[in-house]
Structure formats: C-alpha cells, structure tokens
Amino acid sequence: MTITADARELQAGLARFRHEMHREPEIGLALPRTQEKVLTALDGLGYEITLGQDTTSVTAVLRGQAPRHGADTRPAVLLRADMDALPVQEKTGADFTSRVDGAMHACGHDLHTAMLTGAATLLAERRHRLAGDVVLMFQPGEEGFDGASHMIREGVLDAAGRRVDAAYGMHVFSALEPHGTFATKPGVMLSSSDGLTVTVLGAGGHGSAPHSAKDPVTAAAEMVTALQVMVTRQFNMFDPVVLSVGVLQAGTKRNIIPETARIEATIRTFSEESRQKMMDTVPRLLKGIAAAHGLDVDVDYQQEYPLTITDEDETRTAERVIGELFGEPRLARWATPLSGSEDFSRVLAEVPGTFVGLSAVPQDADHATAAFNHSPYATFDDGVLADGAALYAELAVSRLAALAAAGLPGAGDTAAASTLS
C-alpha cells in the first residue's frame, strides 16, 4: 500500500486522538495530560524517547534500519508539532468541545500533534527501509512561551547523535485557503513578533482641575495615534510593519485623573532592518511625546519570535512531495508572507528546513469568511489528518532517501534511497 493509503487507514484513530486532546487543552510549557497522550500513542513503535527537563516536551528518535556502509553517522530529519492551546473560551459548539474553562485548541495544535503521531506509525512501519534517522519534536509552549528555544537548548536538534540535516513543520488554518490546500513560500514566510509595553507616569488629581494634575490618559491617547502615523511615515510601504494596540488601560472613575496609563501592543515586521529600526524609533517617539506633556514614560520593548525564513531547496522538496502525493491542484504558493509568527523560526535559523500550511477549513464553509485561528469560533476539519500524517512521513522518507543517494558520509546505500510511498 502507498503511504497515503496507509494514512487513510489511520484516519479514524487520529480523529479520536485529536478529539481527546481538544477536550483537554493545556496552556504553556507544562502539558502533562497532553504529554501522556503522546507517549501512549508512541508506545511500542520502537522510538527512543527523551522527555523535557524544563517542559513537558517529547523527543522521539526512530533509527532507520536500511544497510549502512563505512562511517557510523547517518542522515537525520526532524519533524515538529506544537501541542499547546490558547486562553480562549470555546464557542464552536462541537460535540468534542473543550471541557477546560477558558482554554481552547483555537490554533489547531491538536491537529498537528495527531498528524505527527500518525506519521510516527507510518515511519515505524517503514523503518527497515529508512536511509537514516527521524527525530519527532513534540513541542509545548509555542503560543508565546518560546517552547522551541527550550527544546533546542535541551538538544532536540542533535537528538539522533548528530545535527539534523533538515527540519519540517506544518500548521493548519481554519480559513485563508480552500479545504485541503497545502501552502508554501520560500524565504520569509511569517513575520517576526515583538511585544511593546508602555507605562505613562503622571500625577493624579480631580477631573475638574486637570491643570493641577499630570494627565497620563491624554498622552497615552496621543501615543496610540502617533504610533500608527509613525508606521506610515517612517517605514517603506513595500517592507510593511504592523503595530496593533491590544491593551489601553487607565483610571478607576470618570472624575478621577489617574497616576498612570498603560499601553500594550504587538509589532510584526518582515525584515530584520525594519525590526531593528522599530526598536530604535518606538522608544524615541514615546519618550518625546511624554516629555512634551511634562510626563515620564517607561517603555519595555521585547523581542519575541524572529522571522520564519524557509530554505528555498527544502521548500522545493516539500512542493515536490505534495505534488506527488496529492496533485499540483492541492498546492498554493504564497506570493507574500503572513503577519503571524512562529517559534519554529528558531529551528529554521539553525538548520535548513521549511514550513507548510494546510487548510483545515470545513468543507461546507467559505474559506474567505470562516473564523480564523485564535477565534473562539475557529473550526478545524478532521478530514485533513490523514493527509497531514502522510506528508509528515513522506517528507522524512524522501529527504533521507535523497541524502543517502547523494552519498552523505555514513548514509545508507542508494538501493534504499527511493521514495517509499
């Protein structure tokens, strides 16, 4: 049977696994119930398992058993799935809706994890023909906790005994593309993400006598507007910057001028040049406004996730595999990056690899208007699970075969270097 046919045999079990995860979402770096589910799914498949020290990560290494010649080293490929949920109150009405108040798999990480466990089975069934080793990276804490950095520090990229030769990640979407469409883009695929926290420091007083106080509210309001103007006047429109204020807080009652006002914003950039310029420009602008009002301001600008930059050759590899498994009509090549961000960027900064989008929009929904990831109404279709598992597995199989055929020192012989669909 082909790898896609074998994956379809797993579909029902993958859907059950996904539903179990969806009912019990966990947030952050500590996901004990999720880790237990993953370990149960991997049990008996022959993987070498390493658990995270600082997190509930799972690293699983499958040793390929194709004949080797000469050196002991073999090629290695990494496949990654993130496992954490979001602090969102689910409103989808699904029969497997979240049972945890205030938590939801609103970004589809439950699908990622289910697909990678499916790939684990597909690869274990083919280990005697694998021309190298496969590292499975089950990662917590993608949603703002930088879980990838924790796993890299603990050695996930070298878990096979040497640095992996390529890395692949996948992300489902609840909108954007028609159901079942895979999306790729070489180069910058996702923006960087930074966080801005601003505290305007004034002096409180009576609302009827603002001249005897130092009002931080009006200064904060000016700052919000000035930040948007700054983006349009100091940055090239063809190298865009996105700055969105999500928190604006001040005061306790309408006739009291408060002592402080607080602004929190997210900043997305698509080049390292614009990212560095924002780090210089934003504090200077805000401090200038505060000084003009006779106030002080505390500006905390935090770099979060870097640009997600995919390798051109590895992206072509993924596109070829998608075409062979599912046909060219299932592939979309994005002309422009998304303004979302990913800590898989940490992995791609270390080793060649790529990131693939997969539309899990329900088949009866309009992908142009469906609720997007992070919405309490975001709905992801189980129907993509088998295809995602097949793609994960075939990416590993194909890349190991190519590395072996190219004569990587210690790799298996070329007789094993063929696509194992």
Tab-separated table of C-alpha atoms in Angstrom:
chain	number	residue	atom	x	y	z
A	1	MET	CA	0.000	0.000	0.000
A	2	THR	CA	1.062	3.599	-0.519
A	3	ILE	CA	1.837	5.898	2.354
A	4	THR	CA	-1.355	7.877	1.676
A	5	ALA	CA	-3.450	4.690	1.708
A	6	ASP	CA	-1.840	3.598	4.967
A	7	ALA	CA	-2.512	7.043	6.401
A	8	ARG	CA	-6.182	6.804	5.476
A	9	GLU	CA	-6.351	3.572	7.475
A	10	LEU	CA	-5.279	5.620	10.500
A	11	GLN	CA	-7.817	8.428	9.960
A	12	ALA	CA	-10.435	7.303	12.471
A	13	GLY	CA	-7.858	6.784	15.206
A	14	LEU	CA	-6.233	10.145	14.506
A	15	ALA	CA	-9.610	11.861	14.784
A	16	ARG	CA	-10.237	10.186	18.159
A	17	PHE	CA	-6.800	11.256	19.370
A	18	ARG	CA	-7.438	14.824	18.224
A	19	HIS	CA	-10.831	14.944	19.950
A	20	GLU	CA	-9.312	13.700	23.214
A	21	MET	CA	-6.688	16.449	23.045
A	22	HIS	CA	-9.281	19.039	22.129
A	23	ARG	CA	-11.404	18.187	25.166
A	24	GLU	CA	-8.419	18.650	27.500
A	25	PRO	CA	-6.467	21.681	26.271
A	26	GLU	CA	-3.397	22.757	28.215
A	27	ILE	CA	-1.603	26.089	28.021
A	28	GLY	CA	2.078	26.959	28.217
A	29	LEU	CA	5.119	24.793	28.852
A	30	ALA	CA	3.548	22.302	31.279
A	31	LEU	CA	1.170	19.971	29.417
A	32	PRO	CA	1.184	16.750	31.479
A	33	ARG	CA	-2.059	15.261	30.147
A	34	THR	CA	-1.050	16.032	26.564
A	35	GLN	CA	2.394	14.516	27.085
A	36	GLU	CA	0.770	11.367	28.446
A	37	LYS	CA	-1.431	11.073	25.350
A	38	VAL	CA	1.582	11.419	23.049
A	39	LEU	CA	3.585	8.831	24.978
A	40	THR	CA	0.673	6.398	24.784
A	41	ALA	CA	0.477	6.906	21.018
A	42	LEU	CA	4.215	6.231	20.629
A	43	ASP	CA	4.287	3.205	22.928
A	44	GLY	CA	5.505	0.046	21.208
A	45	LEU	CA	6.644	1.748	18.000
A	46	GLY	CA	10.351	1.464	18.725
A	47	TYR	CA	11.212	5.124	19.293
A	48	GLU	CA	13.930	6.318	21.653
A	49	ILE	CA	12.071	8.732	23.938
A	50	THR	CA	13.518	11.724	25.772
A	51	LEU	CA	11.342	13.939	27.957
A	52	GLY	CA	11.980	17.617	28.536
A	53	GLN	CA	13.673	18.753	31.733
A	54	ASP	CA	12.165	22.248	31.899
A	55	THR	CA	8.996	21.466	29.949
A	56	THR	CA	6.726	18.536	29.117
A	57	SER	CA	8.258	18.163	25.669
A	58	VAL	CA	8.676	14.788	23.978
A	59	THR	CA	11.583	13.998	21.657
A	60	ALA	CA	11.304	10.666	19.836
A	61	VAL	CA	14.060	9.213	17.637
A	62	LEU	CA	13.442	6.424	15.136
A	63	ARG	CA	16.562	4.649	13.900
A	64	GLY	CA	16.348	3.691	10.242
A	65	GLN	CA	17.447	0.133	9.534
A	66	ALA	CA	18.495	0.342	5.886
A	67	PRO	CA	22.026	-1.025	5.348
A	68	ARG	CA	24.856	1.382	6.045
A	69	HIS	CA	28.397	1.415	4.727
A	70	GLY	CA	31.530	2.799	6.305
A	71	ALA	CA	31.047	5.577	8.866
A	72	ASP	CA	28.650	5.327	11.775
A	73	THR	CA	26.873	8.594	11.047
A	74	ARG	CA	23.601	8.619	9.169
A	75	PRO	CA	21.443	11.445	7.842
A	76	ALA	CA	18.694	12.717	10.127
A	77	VAL	CA	15.488	14.652	9.563
A	78	LEU	CA	13.311	16.418	12.142
A	79	LEU	CA	9.514	16.699	12.111
A	80	ARG	CA	7.841	19.100	14.534
A	81	ALA	CA	4.368	19.503	16.030
A	82	ASP	CA	3.369	22.031	18.691
A	83	MET	CA	0.954	20.833	21.371
A	84	ASP	CA	-0.267	23.795	23.463
A	85	ALA	CA	-3.640	25.533	23.498
A	86	LEU	CA	-4.768	29.136	23.978
A	87	PRO	CA	-6.566	31.056	26.769
A	88	VAL	CA	-9.773	31.239	24.723
A	89	GLN	CA	-13.301	30.278	25.780
A	90	GLU	CA	-14.547	27.934	23.071
A	91	LYS	CA	-17.816	28.805	21.300
A	92	THR	CA	-17.785	26.335	18.382
A	93	GLY	CA	-20.485	24.060	19.803
A	94	ALA	CA	-18.536	20.970	18.689
A	95	ASP	CA	-19.520	17.710	20.351
A	96	PHE	CA	-15.890	17.367	21.488
A	97	THR	CA	-15.690	20.956	22.751
A	98	SER	CA	-13.172	21.935	25.413
A	99	ARG	CA	-14.005	20.822	28.932
A	100	VAL	CA	-11.492	23.268	30.439
A	101	ASP	CA	-12.939	26.667	31.208
A	102	GLY	CA	-11.023	29.451	29.468
A	103	ALA	CA	-8.824	27.167	27.349
A	104	MET	CA	-9.227	26.007	23.744
A	105	HIS	CA	-7.237	24.495	20.906
A	106	ALA	CA	-8.100	27.543	18.814
A	107	CYS	CA	-4.975	27.335	16.663
A	108	GLY	CA	-5.146	23.704	15.590
A	109	HIS	CA	-2.203	22.373	17.566
A	110	ASP	CA	-4.318	19.339	18.446
A	111	LEU	CA	-4.380	18.512	14.737
A	112	HIS	CA	-0.610	18.986	14.435
A	113	THR	CA	0.005	16.571	17.287
A	114	ALA	CA	-2.446	14.000	15.950
A	115	MET	CA	-0.865	14.163	12.490
A	116	LEU	CA	2.644	13.682	13.866
A	117	THR	CA	1.576	10.670	15.924
A	118	GLY	CA	0.130	9.275	12.701
A	119	ALA	CA	3.419	9.910	10.935
A	120	ALA	CA	5.177	8.125	13.810
A	121	THR	CA	3.213	4.964	12.990
A	122	LEU	CA	3.770	5.268	9.237
A	123	LEU	CA	7.509	5.710	9.714
A	124	ALA	CA	7.816	2.871	12.240
A	125	GLU	CA	6.215	0.539	9.702
A	126	ARG	CA	8.932	1.563	7.191
A	127	ARG	CA	11.948	1.743	9.479
A	128	HIS	CA	13.659	-1.233	7.770
A	129	ARG	CA	13.817	0.857	4.611
A	130	LEU	CA	14.663	4.247	6.120
A	131	ALA	CA	18.040	5.535	4.964
A	132	GLY	CA	18.617	7.482	8.164
A	133	ASP	CA	17.066	8.587	11.432
A	134	VAL	CA	13.934	10.614	12.165
A	135	VAL	CA	13.543	12.978	15.120
A	136	LEU	CA	9.986	13.803	16.195
A	137	MET	CA	9.708	17.098	18.090
A	138	PHE	CA	6.518	17.321	20.169
A	139	GLN	CA	6.759	20.862	21.495
A	140	PRO	CA	4.844	22.710	24.227
A	141	GLY	CA	4.654	26.470	24.646
A	142	GLU	CA	4.505	27.771	21.079
A	143	GLU	CA	1.859	30.348	21.956
A	144	GLY	CA	4.112	32.989	23.470
A	145	PHE	CA	6.245	30.737	25.692
A	146	ASP	CA	9.081	30.071	23.207
A	147	GLY	CA	8.959	26.326	23.715
A	148	ALA	CA	11.188	25.751	20.684
A	149	SER	CA	14.064	27.549	22.406
A	150	HIS	CA	13.719	25.282	25.434
A	151	MET	CA	13.850	22.161	23.266
A	152	ILE	CA	16.809	23.449	21.247
A	153	ARG	CA	18.725	24.181	24.457
A	154	GLU	CA	17.987	20.651	25.637
A	155	GLY	CA	19.365	19.178	22.411
A	156	VAL	CA	16.437	18.275	20.165
A	157	LEU	CA	18.384	19.190	17.012
A	158	ASP	CA	21.129	16.715	17.978
A	159	ALA	CA	18.907	14.013	19.449
A	160	ALA	CA	19.880	11.499	16.752
A	161	GLY	CA	23.541	11.832	17.706
A	162	ARG	CA	24.377	14.494	15.133
A	163	ARG	CA	22.775	17.714	13.934
A	164	VAL	CA	19.682	17.026	11.808
A	165	ASP	CA	20.113	17.714	8.092
A	166	ALA	CA	16.625	19.131	7.553
A	167	ALA	CA	13.562	20.126	9.571
A	168	TYR	CA	9.902	20.332	8.600
A	169	GLY	CA	6.924	21.842	10.384
A	170	MET	CA	3.271	22.146	9.459
A	171	HIS	CA	0.443	24.444	10.518
A	172	VAL	CA	-3.279	24.131	9.884
A	173	PHE	CA	-5.543	27.097	9.177
A	174	SER	CA	-9.275	27.448	9.734
A	175	ALA	CA	-9.591	29.923	6.843
A	176	LEU	CA	-7.493	31.530	4.035
A	177	GLU	CA	-7.422	28.634	1.540
A	178	PRO	CA	-9.929	26.031	0.302
A	179	HIS	CA	-10.180	22.812	2.289
A	180	GLY	CA	-7.171	20.536	1.910
A	181	THR	CA	-4.905	23.092	0.236
A	182	PHE	CA	-1.206	22.992	1.164
A	183	ALA	CA	0.609	26.346	1.139
A	184	THR	CA	4.319	27.052	0.826
A	185	LYS	CA	6.598	30.038	0.397
A	186	PRO	CA	10.373	30.146	0.078
A	187	GLY	CA	12.167	32.859	2.039
A	188	VAL	CA	10.293	34.998	4.548
A	189	MET	CA	7.036	33.135	5.222
A	190	LEU	CA	5.977	34.620	8.570
A	191	SER	CA	6.767	37.899	10.279
A	192	SER	CA	8.807	38.455	13.377
A	193	SER	CA	6.868	39.225	16.557
A	194	ASP	CA	7.782	41.706	19.271
A	195	GLY	CA	5.926	42.960	22.329
A	196	LEU	CA	5.573	46.572	23.477
A	197	THR	CA	4.513	47.549	26.995
A	198	VAL	CA	4.270	51.264	27.817
A	199	THR	CA	3.532	52.826	31.208
A	200	VAL	CA	2.838	56.568	31.137
A	201	LEU	CA	3.709	58.091	34.510
A	202	GLY	CA	1.750	61.182	35.560
A	203	ALA	CA	0.222	62.675	38.693
A	204	GLY	CA	-3.354	62.034	39.712
A	205	GLY	CA	-5.925	64.634	40.528
A	206	HIS	CA	-9.521	65.753	40.241
A	207	GLY	CA	-11.118	65.563	36.814
A	208	SER	CA	-12.449	69.107	37.240
A	209	ALA	CA	-8.934	70.537	37.634
A	210	PRO	CA	-6.611	68.834	35.099
A	211	HIS	CA	-4.190	71.786	35.303
A	212	SER	CA	-3.272	70.741	38.821
A	213	ALA	CA	-2.520	67.163	37.788
A	214	LYS	CA	-0.402	65.493	35.119
A	215	ASP	CA	-2.837	63.595	32.965
A	216	PRO	CA	-1.362	60.363	31.523
A	217	VAL	CA	-4.560	59.490	29.658
A	218	THR	CA	-4.368	62.217	27.012
A	219	ALA	CA	-0.674	61.499	26.487
A	220	ALA	CA	-1.393	57.786	26.079
A	221	ALA	CA	-4.132	58.548	23.556
A	222	GLU	CA	-1.706	60.681	21.586
A	223	MET	CA	0.870	57.897	21.711
A	224	VAL	CA	-1.552	55.355	20.225
A	225	THR	CA	-2.305	57.642	17.296
A	226	ALA	CA	1.326	58.699	16.839
A	227	LEU	CA	2.485	55.093	16.642
A	228	GLN	CA	0.207	54.482	13.661
A	229	VAL	CA	1.309	57.689	11.940
A	230	MET	CA	4.938	56.790	12.563
A	231	VAL	CA	4.494	53.463	10.747
A	232	THR	CA	3.083	55.167	7.645
A	233	ARG	CA	5.626	57.997	7.584
A	234	GLN	CA	8.916	56.393	8.598
A	235	PHE	CA	8.724	52.923	7.046
A	236	ASN	CA	8.719	51.778	3.442
A	237	MET	CA	5.273	50.598	2.416
A	238	PHE	CA	6.924	47.767	0.466
A	239	ASP	CA	8.575	46.496	3.649
A	240	PRO	CA	5.487	46.628	5.841
A	241	VAL	CA	5.196	46.987	9.583
A	242	VAL	CA	2.115	46.032	11.603
A	243	LEU	CA	1.585	47.618	15.026
A	244	SER	CA	-1.639	46.849	16.865
A	245	VAL	CA	-2.567	48.108	20.337
A	246	GLY	CA	-4.424	45.400	22.221
A	247	VAL	CA	-4.443	46.921	25.713
A	248	LEU	CA	-5.207	50.511	26.731
A	249	GLN	CA	-5.856	50.867	30.448
A	250	ALA	CA	-6.210	53.821	32.813
A	251	GLY	CA	-8.336	55.085	35.643
A	252	THR	CA	-10.996	53.907	38.040
A	253	LYS	CA	-13.724	56.562	37.783
A	254	ARG	CA	-14.742	59.236	35.294
A	255	ASN	CA	-13.933	62.227	37.529
A	256	ILE	CA	-10.518	60.999	38.688
A	257	ILE	CA	-7.334	61.657	36.730
A	258	PRO	CA	-5.206	58.556	37.307
A	259	GLU	CA	-1.494	58.467	38.010
A	260	THR	CA	-0.659	56.035	35.219
A	261	ALA	CA	-1.887	54.748	31.895
A	262	ARG	CA	-0.834	51.512	30.245
A	263	ILE	CA	-0.467	50.527	26.585
A	264	GLU	CA	0.349	47.057	25.265
A	265	ALA	CA	0.918	46.372	21.588
A	266	THR	CA	2.141	43.660	19.239
A	267	ILE	CA	4.606	44.545	16.491
A	268	ARG	CA	5.163	42.477	13.335
A	269	THR	CA	7.940	43.147	10.814
A	270	PHE	CA	9.075	41.363	7.660
A	271	SER	CA	12.756	42.246	7.566
A	272	GLU	CA	15.494	42.425	10.143
A	273	GLU	CA	16.173	46.011	9.050
A	274	SER	CA	12.650	47.142	9.890
A	275	ARG	CA	12.714	45.187	13.134
A	276	GLN	CA	15.859	46.962	14.309
A	277	LYS	CA	14.511	50.326	13.172
A	278	MET	CA	11.314	49.797	15.180
A	279	MET	CA	13.365	49.040	18.278
A	280	ASP	CA	15.067	52.417	17.922
A	281	THR	CA	12.144	54.508	16.663
A	282	VAL	CA	9.322	53.481	19.010
A	283	PRO	CA	11.020	54.386	22.325
A	284	ARG	CA	12.279	57.689	20.917
A	285	LEU	CA	8.787	58.638	19.727
A	286	LEU	CA	7.066	57.746	23.005
A	287	LYS	CA	9.642	59.461	25.184
A	288	GLY	CA	9.314	62.592	23.059
A	289	ILE	CA	5.538	62.687	23.498
A	290	ALA	CA	5.837	62.121	27.232
A	291	ALA	CA	8.404	64.915	27.541
A	292	ALA	CA	6.174	67.287	25.588
A	293	HIS	CA	3.446	66.721	28.187
A	294	GLY	CA	5.822	67.005	31.135
A	295	LEU	CA	5.430	63.318	31.944
A	296	ASP	CA	7.684	60.326	32.293
A	297	VAL	CA	7.270	57.054	30.436
A	298	ASP	CA	8.586	53.532	30.855
A	299	VAL	CA	8.979	51.719	27.506
A	300	ASP	CA	9.565	47.973	27.517
A	301	TYR	CA	10.276	46.660	24.008
A	302	GLN	CA	10.702	42.879	23.996
A	303	GLN	CA	11.920	40.848	21.037
A	304	GLU	CA	9.891	37.660	20.796
A	305	TYR	CA	9.905	35.373	17.739
A	306	PRO	CA	12.212	36.070	14.774
A	307	LEU	CA	11.260	35.919	11.116
A	308	THR	CA	10.244	32.479	9.871
A	309	ILE	CA	12.531	32.046	6.870
A	310	THR	CA	12.203	28.829	4.881
A	311	ASP	CA	15.024	27.302	2.875
A	312	GLU	CA	14.419	27.501	-0.875
A	313	ASP	CA	15.675	23.980	-1.625
A	314	GLU	CA	13.752	22.413	1.246
A	315	THR	CA	10.622	24.267	0.168
A	316	ARG	CA	11.000	22.848	-3.329
A	317	THR	CA	11.370	19.411	-1.763
A	318	ALA	CA	8.104	19.887	0.117
A	319	GLU	CA	6.346	21.146	-3.011
A	320	ARG	CA	7.535	18.125	-4.996
A	321	VAL	CA	6.315	15.727	-2.302
A	322	ILE	CA	2.933	17.474	-2.065
A	323	GLY	CA	2.535	17.272	-5.845
A	324	GLU	CA	3.437	13.579	-5.922
A	325	LEU	CA	1.161	12.624	-3.041
A	326	PHE	CA	-1.858	14.837	-3.663
A	327	GLY	CA	-1.503	16.514	-7.078
A	328	GLU	CA	-0.483	20.027	-8.072
A	329	PRO	CA	-4.014	21.489	-7.668
A	330	ARG	CA	-3.706	20.929	-3.908
A	331	LEU	CA	-0.654	23.249	-3.708
A	332	ALA	CA	-0.745	27.034	-3.263
A	333	ARG	CA	2.453	29.077	-3.457
A	334	TRP	CA	2.040	32.251	-1.449
A	335	ALA	CA	3.380	35.410	-3.046
A	336	THR	CA	3.532	37.318	0.233
A	337	PRO	CA	4.190	36.244	3.836
A	338	LEU	CA	1.648	36.147	6.645
A	339	SER	CA	1.877	38.519	9.592
A	340	GLY	CA	1.570	35.663	12.052
A	341	SER	CA	4.686	34.452	13.848
A	342	GLU	CA	6.109	31.094	14.909
A	343	ASP	CA	8.815	29.807	17.196
A	344	PHE	CA	9.591	27.126	14.595
A	345	SER	CA	11.607	30.059	13.262
A	346	ARG	CA	14.144	29.114	15.964
A	347	VAL	CA	14.635	25.719	14.331
A	348	LEU	CA	14.847	27.135	10.806
A	349	ALA	CA	17.517	29.574	11.979
A	350	GLU	CA	19.668	26.584	12.970
A	351	VAL	CA	19.101	24.029	10.191
A	352	PRO	CA	17.697	24.062	6.634
A	353	GLY	CA	14.007	23.373	6.504
A	354	THR	CA	10.593	24.624	5.601
A	355	PHE	CA	7.123	25.257	6.993
A	356	VAL	CA	3.928	24.109	5.265
A	357	GLY	CA	0.433	25.472	5.725
A	358	LEU	CA	-2.607	23.184	5.443
A	359	SER	CA	-6.173	24.424	5.226
A	360	ALA	CA	-8.469	22.596	7.613
A	361	VAL	CA	-11.440	24.855	6.892
A	362	PRO	CA	-14.658	22.805	6.993
A	363	GLN	CA	-15.646	21.659	3.517
A	364	ASP	CA	-19.026	23.393	3.712
A	365	ALA	CA	-17.530	26.710	4.885
A	366	ASP	CA	-16.344	29.708	2.863
A	367	HIS	CA	-12.592	29.911	3.394
A	368	ALA	CA	-12.694	33.662	2.745
A	369	THR	CA	-15.075	34.375	5.648
A	370	ALA	CA	-14.574	31.456	8.060
A	371	ALA	CA	-13.426	32.277	11.587
A	372	PHE	CA	-9.626	32.398	11.618
A	373	ASN	CA	-7.160	30.801	14.026
A	374	HIS	CA	-7.372	32.090	17.631
A	375	SER	CA	-11.092	32.854	17.303
A	376	PRO	CA	-13.410	31.155	19.834
A	377	TYR	CA	-15.379	30.093	16.739
A	378	ALA	CA	-12.403	28.672	14.812
A	379	THR	CA	-13.306	25.228	13.468
A	380	PHE	CA	-10.820	22.748	12.020
A	381	ASP	CA	-11.882	19.761	9.916
A	382	ASP	CA	-10.648	16.310	10.952
A	383	GLY	CA	-10.635	15.347	7.272
A	384	VAL	CA	-7.086	16.670	6.776
A	385	LEU	CA	-5.499	14.485	9.464
A	386	ALA	CA	-4.547	11.541	7.260
A	387	ASP	CA	-3.092	13.792	4.566
A	388	GLY	CA	-1.071	15.713	7.132
A	389	ALA	CA	0.290	12.488	8.612
A	390	ALA	CA	1.213	11.208	5.153
A	391	LEU	CA	3.001	14.440	4.269
A	392	TYR	CA	4.983	14.489	7.516
A	393	ALA	CA	6.101	10.900	6.935
A	394	GLU	CA	6.900	11.252	3.248
A	395	LEU	CA	8.928	14.414	3.842
A	396	ALA	CA	11.180	12.412	6.158
A	397	VAL	CA	11.324	9.414	3.855
A	398	SER	CA	12.089	11.468	0.743
A	399	ARG	CA	14.719	13.680	2.326
A	400	LEU	CA	16.568	10.765	3.911
A	401	ALA	CA	16.497	8.942	0.577
A	402	ALA	CA	17.909	11.977	-1.221
A	403	LEU	CA	20.665	12.412	1.352
A	404	ALA	CA	21.591	8.751	1.050
A	405	ALA	CA	21.593	8.928	-2.735
A	406	ALA	CA	23.842	11.983	-2.594
A	407	GLY	CA	26.362	9.933	-0.652
A	408	LEU	CA	26.241	11.674	2.709
A	409	PRO	CA	29.033	10.062	4.759
A	410	GLY	CA	27.650	7.102	6.643
A	411	ALA	CA	24.251	7.205	4.939
A	412	GLY	CA	22.548	4.079	3.716
A	413	ASP	CA	23.243	2.787	0.227
A	414	THR	CA	21.470	4.133	-2.830
A	415	ALA	CA	19.400	0.989	-3.141
A	416	ALA	CA	17.421	2.261	-0.172
A	417	ALA	CA	17.329	5.821	-1.496
A	418	SER	CA	13.920	5.865	-3.136
A	419	THR	CA	10.593	7.373	-2.244
A	420	LEU	CA	8.805	4.868	-0.033
A	421	SER	CA	5.195	5.752	-0.823
